[in-house]
Coordinates of C-alpha atoms in Angstrom, one line a residue:
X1315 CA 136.0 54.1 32.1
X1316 CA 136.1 57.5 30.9
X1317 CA 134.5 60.1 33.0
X1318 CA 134.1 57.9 35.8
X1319 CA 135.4 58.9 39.5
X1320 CA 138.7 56.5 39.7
X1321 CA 137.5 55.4 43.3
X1322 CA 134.0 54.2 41.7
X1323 CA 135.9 52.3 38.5
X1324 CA 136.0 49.4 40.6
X1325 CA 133.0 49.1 42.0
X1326 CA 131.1 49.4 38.5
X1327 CA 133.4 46.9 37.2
X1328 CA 132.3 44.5 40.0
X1329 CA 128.6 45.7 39.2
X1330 CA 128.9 44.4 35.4
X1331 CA 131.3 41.4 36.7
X1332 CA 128.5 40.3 39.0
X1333 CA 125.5 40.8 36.5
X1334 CA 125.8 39.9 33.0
X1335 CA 123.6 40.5 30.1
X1336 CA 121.2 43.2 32.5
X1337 CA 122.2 46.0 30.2
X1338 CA 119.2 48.2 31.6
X1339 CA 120.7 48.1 35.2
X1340 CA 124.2 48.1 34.2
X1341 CA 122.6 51.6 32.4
X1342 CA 121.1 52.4 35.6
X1343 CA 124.0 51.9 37.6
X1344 CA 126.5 53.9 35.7
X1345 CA 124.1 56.9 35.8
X1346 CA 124.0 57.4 39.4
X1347 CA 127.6 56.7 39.6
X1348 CA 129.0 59.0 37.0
X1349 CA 127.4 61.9 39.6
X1350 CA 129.2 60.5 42.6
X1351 CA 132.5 61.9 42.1
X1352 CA 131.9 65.1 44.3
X1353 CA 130.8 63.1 47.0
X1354 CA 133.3 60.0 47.6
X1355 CA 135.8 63.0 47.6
X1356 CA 133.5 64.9 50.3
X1357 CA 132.3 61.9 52.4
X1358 CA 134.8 59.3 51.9
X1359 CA 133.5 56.8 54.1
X1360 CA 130.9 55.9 51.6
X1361 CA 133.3 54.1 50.0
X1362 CA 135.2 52.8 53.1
X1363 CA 132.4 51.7 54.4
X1364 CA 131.4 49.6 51.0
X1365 CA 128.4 51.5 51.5
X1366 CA 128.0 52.1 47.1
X1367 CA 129.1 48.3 46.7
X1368 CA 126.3 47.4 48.7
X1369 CA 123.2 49.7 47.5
X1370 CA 124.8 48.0 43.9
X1371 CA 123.7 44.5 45.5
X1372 CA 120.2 43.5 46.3
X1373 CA 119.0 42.7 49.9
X1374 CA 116.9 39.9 48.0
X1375 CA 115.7 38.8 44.6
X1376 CA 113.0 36.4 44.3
X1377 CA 112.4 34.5 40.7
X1378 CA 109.6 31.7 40.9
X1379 CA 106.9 29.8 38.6
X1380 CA 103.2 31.1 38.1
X1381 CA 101.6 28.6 36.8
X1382 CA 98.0 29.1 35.3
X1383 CA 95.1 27.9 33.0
X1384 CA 93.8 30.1 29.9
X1385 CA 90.1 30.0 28.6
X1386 CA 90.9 27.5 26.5
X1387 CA 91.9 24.9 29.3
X1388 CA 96.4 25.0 28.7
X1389 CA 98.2 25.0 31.0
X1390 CA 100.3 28.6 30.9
X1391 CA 103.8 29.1 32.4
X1392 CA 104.9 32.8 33.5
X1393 CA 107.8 33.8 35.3
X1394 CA 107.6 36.0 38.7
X1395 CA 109.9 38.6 40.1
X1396 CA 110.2 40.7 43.0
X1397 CA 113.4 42.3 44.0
X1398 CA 113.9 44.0 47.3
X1399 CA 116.7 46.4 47.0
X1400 CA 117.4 48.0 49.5
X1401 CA 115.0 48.7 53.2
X1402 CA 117.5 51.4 54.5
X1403 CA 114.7 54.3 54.6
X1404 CA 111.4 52.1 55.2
X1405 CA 110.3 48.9 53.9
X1406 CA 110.3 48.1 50.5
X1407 CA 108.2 49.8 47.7
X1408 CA 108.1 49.9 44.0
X1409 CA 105.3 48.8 41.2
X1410 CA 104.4 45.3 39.7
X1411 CA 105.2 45.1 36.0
X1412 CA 103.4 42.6 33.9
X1413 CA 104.9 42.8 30.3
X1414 CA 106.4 40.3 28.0
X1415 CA 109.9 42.1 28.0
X1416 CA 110.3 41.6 31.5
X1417 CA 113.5 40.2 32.9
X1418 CA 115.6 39.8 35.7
X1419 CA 117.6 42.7 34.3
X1420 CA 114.5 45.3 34.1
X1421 CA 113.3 44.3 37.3
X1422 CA 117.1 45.0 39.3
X1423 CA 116.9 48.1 37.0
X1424 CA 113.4 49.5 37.7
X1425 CA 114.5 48.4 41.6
X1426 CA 117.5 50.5 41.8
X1427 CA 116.0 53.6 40.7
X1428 CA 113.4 53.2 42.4
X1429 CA 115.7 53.4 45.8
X1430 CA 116.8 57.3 44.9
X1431 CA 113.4 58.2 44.0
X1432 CA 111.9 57.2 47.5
X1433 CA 114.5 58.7 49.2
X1434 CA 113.8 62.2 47.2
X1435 CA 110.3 61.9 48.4
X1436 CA 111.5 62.4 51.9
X1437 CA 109.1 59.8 52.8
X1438 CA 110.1 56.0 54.6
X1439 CA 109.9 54.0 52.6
X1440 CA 112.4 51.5 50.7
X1441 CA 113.4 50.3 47.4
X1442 CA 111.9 47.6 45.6
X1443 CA 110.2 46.2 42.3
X1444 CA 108.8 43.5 40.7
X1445 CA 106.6 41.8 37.9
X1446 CA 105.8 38.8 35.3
X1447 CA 106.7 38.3 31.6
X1448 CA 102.7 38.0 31.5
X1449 CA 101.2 40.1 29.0
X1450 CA 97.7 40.9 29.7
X1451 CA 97.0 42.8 27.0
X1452 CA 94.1 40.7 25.0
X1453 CA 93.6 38.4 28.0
X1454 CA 90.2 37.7 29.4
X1455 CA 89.1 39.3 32.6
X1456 CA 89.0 35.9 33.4
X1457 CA 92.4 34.8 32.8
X1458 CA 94.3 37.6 34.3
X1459 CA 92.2 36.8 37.8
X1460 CA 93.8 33.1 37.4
X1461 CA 97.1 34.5 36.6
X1462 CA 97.0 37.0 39.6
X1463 CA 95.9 34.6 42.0
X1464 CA 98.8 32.5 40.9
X1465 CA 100.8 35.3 41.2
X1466 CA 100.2 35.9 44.7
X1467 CA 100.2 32.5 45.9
X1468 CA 103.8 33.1 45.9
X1469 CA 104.4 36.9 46.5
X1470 CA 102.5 36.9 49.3
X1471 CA 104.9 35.1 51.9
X1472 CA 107.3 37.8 51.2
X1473 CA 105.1 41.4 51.1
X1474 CA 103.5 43.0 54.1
X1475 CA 102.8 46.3 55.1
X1476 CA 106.2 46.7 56.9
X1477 CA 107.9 44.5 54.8
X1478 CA 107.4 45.1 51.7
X1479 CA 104.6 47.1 49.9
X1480 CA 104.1 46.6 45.8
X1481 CA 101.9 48.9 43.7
X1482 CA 100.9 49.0 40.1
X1483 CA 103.5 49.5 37.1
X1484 CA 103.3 48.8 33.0
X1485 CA 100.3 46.4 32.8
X1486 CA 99.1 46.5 36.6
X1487 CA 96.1 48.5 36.7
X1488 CA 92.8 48.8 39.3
X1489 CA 91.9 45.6 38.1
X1490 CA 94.9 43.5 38.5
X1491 CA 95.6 45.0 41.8
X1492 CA 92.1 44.5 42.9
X1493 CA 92.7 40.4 41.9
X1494 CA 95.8 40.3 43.9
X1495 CA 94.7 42.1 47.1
X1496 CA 91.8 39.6 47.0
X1497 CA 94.1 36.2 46.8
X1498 CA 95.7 38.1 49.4
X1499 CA 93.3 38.3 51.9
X1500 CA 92.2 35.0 50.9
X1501 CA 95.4 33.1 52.0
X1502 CA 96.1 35.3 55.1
X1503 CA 93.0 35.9 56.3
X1504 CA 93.5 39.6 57.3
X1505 CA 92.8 42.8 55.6
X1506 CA 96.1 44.4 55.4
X1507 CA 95.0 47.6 53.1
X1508 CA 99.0 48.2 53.3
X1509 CA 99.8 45.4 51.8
X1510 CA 99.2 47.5 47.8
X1511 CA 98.8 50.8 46.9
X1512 CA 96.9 51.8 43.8
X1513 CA 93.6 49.9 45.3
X1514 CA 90.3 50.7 44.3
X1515 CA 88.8 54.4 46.4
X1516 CA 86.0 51.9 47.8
X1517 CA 88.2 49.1 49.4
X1518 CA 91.4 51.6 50.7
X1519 CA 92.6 53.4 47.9
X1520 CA 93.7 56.7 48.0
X1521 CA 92.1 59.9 46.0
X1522 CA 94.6 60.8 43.3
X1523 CA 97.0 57.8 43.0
X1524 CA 95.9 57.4 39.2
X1525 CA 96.9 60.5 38.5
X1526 CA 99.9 61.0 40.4
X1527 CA 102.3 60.2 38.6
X1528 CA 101.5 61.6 35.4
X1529 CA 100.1 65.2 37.7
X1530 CA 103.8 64.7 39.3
X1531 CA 105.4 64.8 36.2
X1532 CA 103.9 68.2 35.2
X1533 CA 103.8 69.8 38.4
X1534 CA 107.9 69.2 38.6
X1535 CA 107.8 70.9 35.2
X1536 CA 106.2 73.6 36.1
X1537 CA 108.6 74.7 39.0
X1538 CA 110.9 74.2 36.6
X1539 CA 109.5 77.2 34.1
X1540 CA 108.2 79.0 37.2
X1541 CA 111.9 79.1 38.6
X1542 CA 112.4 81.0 34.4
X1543 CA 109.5 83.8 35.5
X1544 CA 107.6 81.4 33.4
X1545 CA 104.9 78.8 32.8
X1546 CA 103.2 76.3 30.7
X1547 CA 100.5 79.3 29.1
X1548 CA 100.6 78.8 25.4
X1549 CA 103.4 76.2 25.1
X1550 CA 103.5 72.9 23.2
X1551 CA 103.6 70.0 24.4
X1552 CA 104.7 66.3 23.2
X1553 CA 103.6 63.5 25.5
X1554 CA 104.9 60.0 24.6
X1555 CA 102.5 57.0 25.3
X1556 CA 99.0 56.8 26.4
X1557 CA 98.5 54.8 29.5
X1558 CA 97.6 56.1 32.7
X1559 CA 101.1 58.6 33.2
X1560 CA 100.6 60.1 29.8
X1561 CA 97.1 60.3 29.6
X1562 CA 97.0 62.4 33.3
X1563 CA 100.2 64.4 32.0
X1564 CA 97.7 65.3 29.0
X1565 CA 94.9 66.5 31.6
X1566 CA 97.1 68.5 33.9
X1567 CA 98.9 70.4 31.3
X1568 CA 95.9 71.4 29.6
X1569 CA 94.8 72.5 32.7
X1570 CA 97.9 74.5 33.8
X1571 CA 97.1 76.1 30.1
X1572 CA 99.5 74.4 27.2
X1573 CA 98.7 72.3 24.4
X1574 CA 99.9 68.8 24.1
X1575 CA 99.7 68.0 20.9
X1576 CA 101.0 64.6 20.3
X1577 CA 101.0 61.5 22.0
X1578 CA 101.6 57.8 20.8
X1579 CA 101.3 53.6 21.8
X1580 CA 103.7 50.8 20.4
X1581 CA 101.4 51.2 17.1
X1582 CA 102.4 54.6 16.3
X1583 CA 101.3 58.1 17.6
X1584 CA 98.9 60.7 16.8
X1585 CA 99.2 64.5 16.1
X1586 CA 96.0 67.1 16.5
X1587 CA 97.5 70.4 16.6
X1588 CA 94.3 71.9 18.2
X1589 CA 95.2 69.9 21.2
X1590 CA 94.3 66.3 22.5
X1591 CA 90.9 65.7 22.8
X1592 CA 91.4 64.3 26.8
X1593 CA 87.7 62.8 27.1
X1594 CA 88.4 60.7 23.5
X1595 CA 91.8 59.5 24.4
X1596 CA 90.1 58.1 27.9
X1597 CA 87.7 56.5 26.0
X1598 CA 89.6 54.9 23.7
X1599 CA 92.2 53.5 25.8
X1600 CA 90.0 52.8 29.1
X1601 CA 86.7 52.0 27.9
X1602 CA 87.4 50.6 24.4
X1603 CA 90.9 49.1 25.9
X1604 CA 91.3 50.5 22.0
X1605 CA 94.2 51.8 19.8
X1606 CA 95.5 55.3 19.3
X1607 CA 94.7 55.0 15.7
X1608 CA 91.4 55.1 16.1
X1609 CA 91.3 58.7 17.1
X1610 CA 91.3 60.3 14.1
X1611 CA 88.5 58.8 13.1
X1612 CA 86.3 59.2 16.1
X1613 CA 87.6 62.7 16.7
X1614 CA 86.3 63.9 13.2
X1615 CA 88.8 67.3 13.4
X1616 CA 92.4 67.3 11.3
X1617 CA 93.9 65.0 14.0
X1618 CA 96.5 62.4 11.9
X1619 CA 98.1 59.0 12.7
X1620 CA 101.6 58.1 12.0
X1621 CA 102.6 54.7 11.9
X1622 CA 106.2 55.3 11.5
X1623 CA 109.0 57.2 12.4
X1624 CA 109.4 58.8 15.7
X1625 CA 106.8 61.1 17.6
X1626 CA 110.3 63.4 18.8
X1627 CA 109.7 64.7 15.4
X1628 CA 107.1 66.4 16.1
X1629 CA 107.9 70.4 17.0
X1630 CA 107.0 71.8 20.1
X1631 CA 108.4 73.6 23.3
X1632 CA 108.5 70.5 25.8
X1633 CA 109.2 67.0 25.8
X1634 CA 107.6 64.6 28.5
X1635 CA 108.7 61.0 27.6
X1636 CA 106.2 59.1 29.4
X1637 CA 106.0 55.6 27.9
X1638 CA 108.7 53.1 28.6
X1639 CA 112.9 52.7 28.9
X1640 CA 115.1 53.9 26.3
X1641 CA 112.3 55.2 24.0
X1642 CA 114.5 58.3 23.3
X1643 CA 117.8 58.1 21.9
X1644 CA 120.3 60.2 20.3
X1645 CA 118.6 60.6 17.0
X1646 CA 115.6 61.9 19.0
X1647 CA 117.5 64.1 20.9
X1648 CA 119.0 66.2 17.9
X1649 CA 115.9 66.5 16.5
X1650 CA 114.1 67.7 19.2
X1651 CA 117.0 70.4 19.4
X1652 CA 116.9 71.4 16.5
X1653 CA 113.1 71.9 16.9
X1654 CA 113.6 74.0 19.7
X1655 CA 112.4 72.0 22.5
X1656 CA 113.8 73.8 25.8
X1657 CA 113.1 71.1 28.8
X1658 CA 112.1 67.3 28.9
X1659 CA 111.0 65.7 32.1
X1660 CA 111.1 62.3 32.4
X1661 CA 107.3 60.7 33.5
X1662 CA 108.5 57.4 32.4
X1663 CA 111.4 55.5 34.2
X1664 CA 114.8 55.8 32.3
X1665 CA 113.2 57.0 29.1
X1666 CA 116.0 58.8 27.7
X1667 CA 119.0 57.2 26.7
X1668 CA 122.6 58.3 27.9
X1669 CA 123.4 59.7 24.5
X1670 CA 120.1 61.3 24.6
X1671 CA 120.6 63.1 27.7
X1672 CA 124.4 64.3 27.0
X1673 CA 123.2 65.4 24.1
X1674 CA 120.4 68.0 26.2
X1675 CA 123.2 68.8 28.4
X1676 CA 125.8 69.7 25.3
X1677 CA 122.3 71.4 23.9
X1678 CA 121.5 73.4 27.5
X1679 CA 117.7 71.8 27.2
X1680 CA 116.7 71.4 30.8
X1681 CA 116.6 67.9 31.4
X1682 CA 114.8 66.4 34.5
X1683 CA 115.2 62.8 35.4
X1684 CA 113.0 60.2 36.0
X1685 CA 113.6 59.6 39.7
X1686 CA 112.6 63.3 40.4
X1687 CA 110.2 63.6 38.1
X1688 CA 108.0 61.1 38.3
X1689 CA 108.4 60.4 42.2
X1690 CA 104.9 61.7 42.1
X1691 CA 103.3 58.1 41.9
X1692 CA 105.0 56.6 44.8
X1693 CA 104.7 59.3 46.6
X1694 CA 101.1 59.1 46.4
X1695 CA 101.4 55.4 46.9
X1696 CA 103.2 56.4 50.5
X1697 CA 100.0 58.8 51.0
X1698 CA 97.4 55.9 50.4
X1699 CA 100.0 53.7 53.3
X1700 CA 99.6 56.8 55.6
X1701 CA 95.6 56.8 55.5
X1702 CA 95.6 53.0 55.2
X1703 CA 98.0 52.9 58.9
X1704 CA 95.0 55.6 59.9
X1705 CA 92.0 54.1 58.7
X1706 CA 91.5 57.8 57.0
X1707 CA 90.7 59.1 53.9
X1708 CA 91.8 62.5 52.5
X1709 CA 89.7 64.1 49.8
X1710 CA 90.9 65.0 45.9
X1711 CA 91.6 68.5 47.0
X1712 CA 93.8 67.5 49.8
X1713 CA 95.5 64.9 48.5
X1714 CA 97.0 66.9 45.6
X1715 CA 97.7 69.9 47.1
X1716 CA 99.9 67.2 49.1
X1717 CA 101.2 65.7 45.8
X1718 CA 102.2 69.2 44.8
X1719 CA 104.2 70.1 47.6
X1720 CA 106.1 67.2 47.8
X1721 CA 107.2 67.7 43.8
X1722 CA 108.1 71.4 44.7
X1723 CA 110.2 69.8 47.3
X1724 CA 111.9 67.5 44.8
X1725 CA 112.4 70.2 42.3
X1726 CA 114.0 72.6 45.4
X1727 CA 116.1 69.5 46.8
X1728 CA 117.5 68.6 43.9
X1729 CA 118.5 72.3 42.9
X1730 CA 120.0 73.0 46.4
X1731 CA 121.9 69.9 46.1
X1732 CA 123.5 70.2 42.8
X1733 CA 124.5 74.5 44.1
X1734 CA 126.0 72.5 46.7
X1735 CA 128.2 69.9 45.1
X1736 CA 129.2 72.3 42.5
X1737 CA 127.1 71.7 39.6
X1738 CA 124.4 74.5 39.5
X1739 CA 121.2 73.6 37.1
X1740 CA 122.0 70.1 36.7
X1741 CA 119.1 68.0 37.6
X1742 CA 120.3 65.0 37.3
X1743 CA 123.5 65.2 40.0
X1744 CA 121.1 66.9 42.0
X1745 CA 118.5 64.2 42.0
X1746 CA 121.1 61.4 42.5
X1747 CA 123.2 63.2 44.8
X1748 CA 120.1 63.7 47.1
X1749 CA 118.8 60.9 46.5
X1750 CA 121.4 58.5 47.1
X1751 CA 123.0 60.8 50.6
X1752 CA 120.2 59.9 52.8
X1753 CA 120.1 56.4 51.8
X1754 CA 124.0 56.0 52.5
X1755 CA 123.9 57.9 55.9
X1756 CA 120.8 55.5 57.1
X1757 CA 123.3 52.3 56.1
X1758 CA 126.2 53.8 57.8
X1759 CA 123.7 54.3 60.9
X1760 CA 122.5 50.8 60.9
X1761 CA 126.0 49.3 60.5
X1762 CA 127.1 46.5 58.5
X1763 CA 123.5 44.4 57.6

């Protein structure tokens, strides 16, 4: 295993031994390994204490049957998930994905990460994910109610607000939160606001936690060029996807003064040089529940629609791949060199693929990981389970001024860390480094569970 510490060889061996066929968290695995080196040789009770065997090895995975009934009276069958990783730091947190690719395999892999990028937060909470091959994309308001309500017939024996604490992910919006918070409450008869995070403002939710993730993105970016004497003034920007983390990407840059001038769905993506029109794009994807090819049309300005090829070709200054797994490969990456794009900052989860990212590093394109740069959503989510614990509510103001200091804190930890283990600049050791050190010193504290 090339490149791989020779005390870790092992223990990814076991890892892809134990799991077959879950290729994204075999991916996810190796990552965080392949920066571990420095620190087994530093702190070698991590591995004497099987301390990385066991953060490899869920605390729990749950797999059961939602069963539910369409419009048209069938009888639908859906497969649930919820994997609780790992509660070292708090309990368990990480979004709800509802998307036909969904697997076992996504889930562990979405689940893993998801354990670093809490701990970078520096906030207690846990690792943990979950979701449904469900797709309710061109379902009824109707039918996704029955399918939630299914859903948490189930999940709900095994979340709570110190147990563990979902939130919203790929095809878990307002709505579909708002369904299973109220099956919730209908089978346990309390009203546990911190039972999910991403609620609506009016029933517990928190200012901001749309945004977050997508403001967290670009706010770690921008420490990033301010750390250069720089900043996002005049710069162009590339935004893959168009859900909720791309589309508040899209507003914050433009506000912190660059242009994004692309962005895309699984149709295809759009170009308008002049700069995204933000108020269209909302309307079309959360009014119309539309498709990005319809902006050209409605925007009336040079804007274009390409149904083909790759939106990476597109030129511009900075990358922020914020639609799904593995949506930028090698082939990407050389093109987006070649184009002169200097830093990419991950606002989707494990976006980039490991060809893609050796290839920035070979490159020198600053390259920011997902589990640092998007912590901004769960951070939030932590936020909305502070005021929730409260019974408080913090306005818009507050809230991301809070959001923005925990991403500078990110940006500085991960920094500090990599100086300190030898590998100056490098975002990625720094974020897992971190990441992973105070989740391994709470195990050691709490012994052998």
């Amino acid at each position: 295993m090339p490149g791989l510490d020779e005390k870790l060889q092992d223990i990814y061996a076991e890892v892809l031994q134990r799991n077959p066929g879950e290729a994204e968290f075999h991916q996810a695995v190796r990552e965080v390994l392949d920066s571990l080196g420095p620190v087994v040789a530093k702190h070698p009770q991590y591995v004497d204490a099987a301390v990385i065997r066991r953060l490899c090895e869920p605390e729990r995975q749950i797999i059961f049957r939602v069963p539910w009934v369409d419009d048209a009276g069938t009888v639908q069958i859906n497969r649930g998930f919820r994997v609780e990783f790992n509660s070292a730091l708090g309990p368990y947190k990480g979004g709800l994905r509802f998307h036909p690719s969904v697997y076992l395999g996504i889930v562990k892999f979405l689940g893993f990460e998801q354990i670093f990028k809490n701990s970078l937060t520096g906030m207690p909470i846990g690792g943990g994910k979950g979701g449904s091959d469900f797709d309710p994309k061109g379902r009824s308001d109707a039918e996704v109610m029955r399918f939630c309500q299914s859903f948490m017939t189930e999940l709900y024996r095994h979340i709570g607000e110190h147990t563990d604490v979902p939130a919203g992910d790929i095809g878990v919006g307002g709505r579909e939160i708002g369904y299973l918070f109220g099956q919730y409450k209908r089978i346990t008869n309390r009203y546990e606001s911190g039972v999910l995070t991403g609620k609506g403002l009016s029933w517990g939710g928190s200012q901001v936690r749309p945004e977050a993730t997508g403001y967290g993105t670009v706010f770690f970016t921008e420490q990033i060029l301010d750390r250069r004497g720089d900043s996002f003034e005049g710069k162009r920007v590339v935004i893959s996807g168009s859900g909720n983390v791309a589309i508040h990407a899209v507003e914050k840059v433009h506000q912190l003064g660059g242009t994004v001038v692309a962005c895309s769905d699984s149709s295809g993506y759009i170009v308008d040089d002049k700069g995204i029109d933000l108020e269209l794009l909302k309307e079309i994807k959360y009014e119309r529940r539309g498709r990005i090819h319809e902006y050209p049309e409605l925007s009336g300005s040079t804007a274009y629609f390409v149904d083909s090829g790759s939106i990476w070709e597109v030129p511009c200054d900075i990358a922020l791949p914020c639609a799904t797994q593995n949506e930028l490969n090698g082939a990407d990456a050389r093109v987006l060199v070649e184009n002169g794009c200097r830093i990419v900052a991950e606002g989707a989860n494990m976006p980039c693929t490991p060809e893609a990212t050796r290839l920035f590093a070979e490159a020198g394109v600053t390259f920011a990981p997902g589990k640092a740069a998007n912590a901004g959503g769960v951070a939030t989510s932590a936020l909305e389970m502070q005021q929730n614990a409260s019974r408080d509510s913090w306005s818009f103001e507050h809230t991301e001024q809070r959001l923005e200091s925990i991403m500078r804190g990110i940006h500085d930890r991960c920094l500090e860390t990599a100086e300190e283990y030898g590998t100056p600049g490098d975002y990625v050791a720094g974020a897992n480094i971190a990441g992973f050190t105070q989740v391994a010193d709470a195990m050691l504290a709490l012994g052998i569970v």
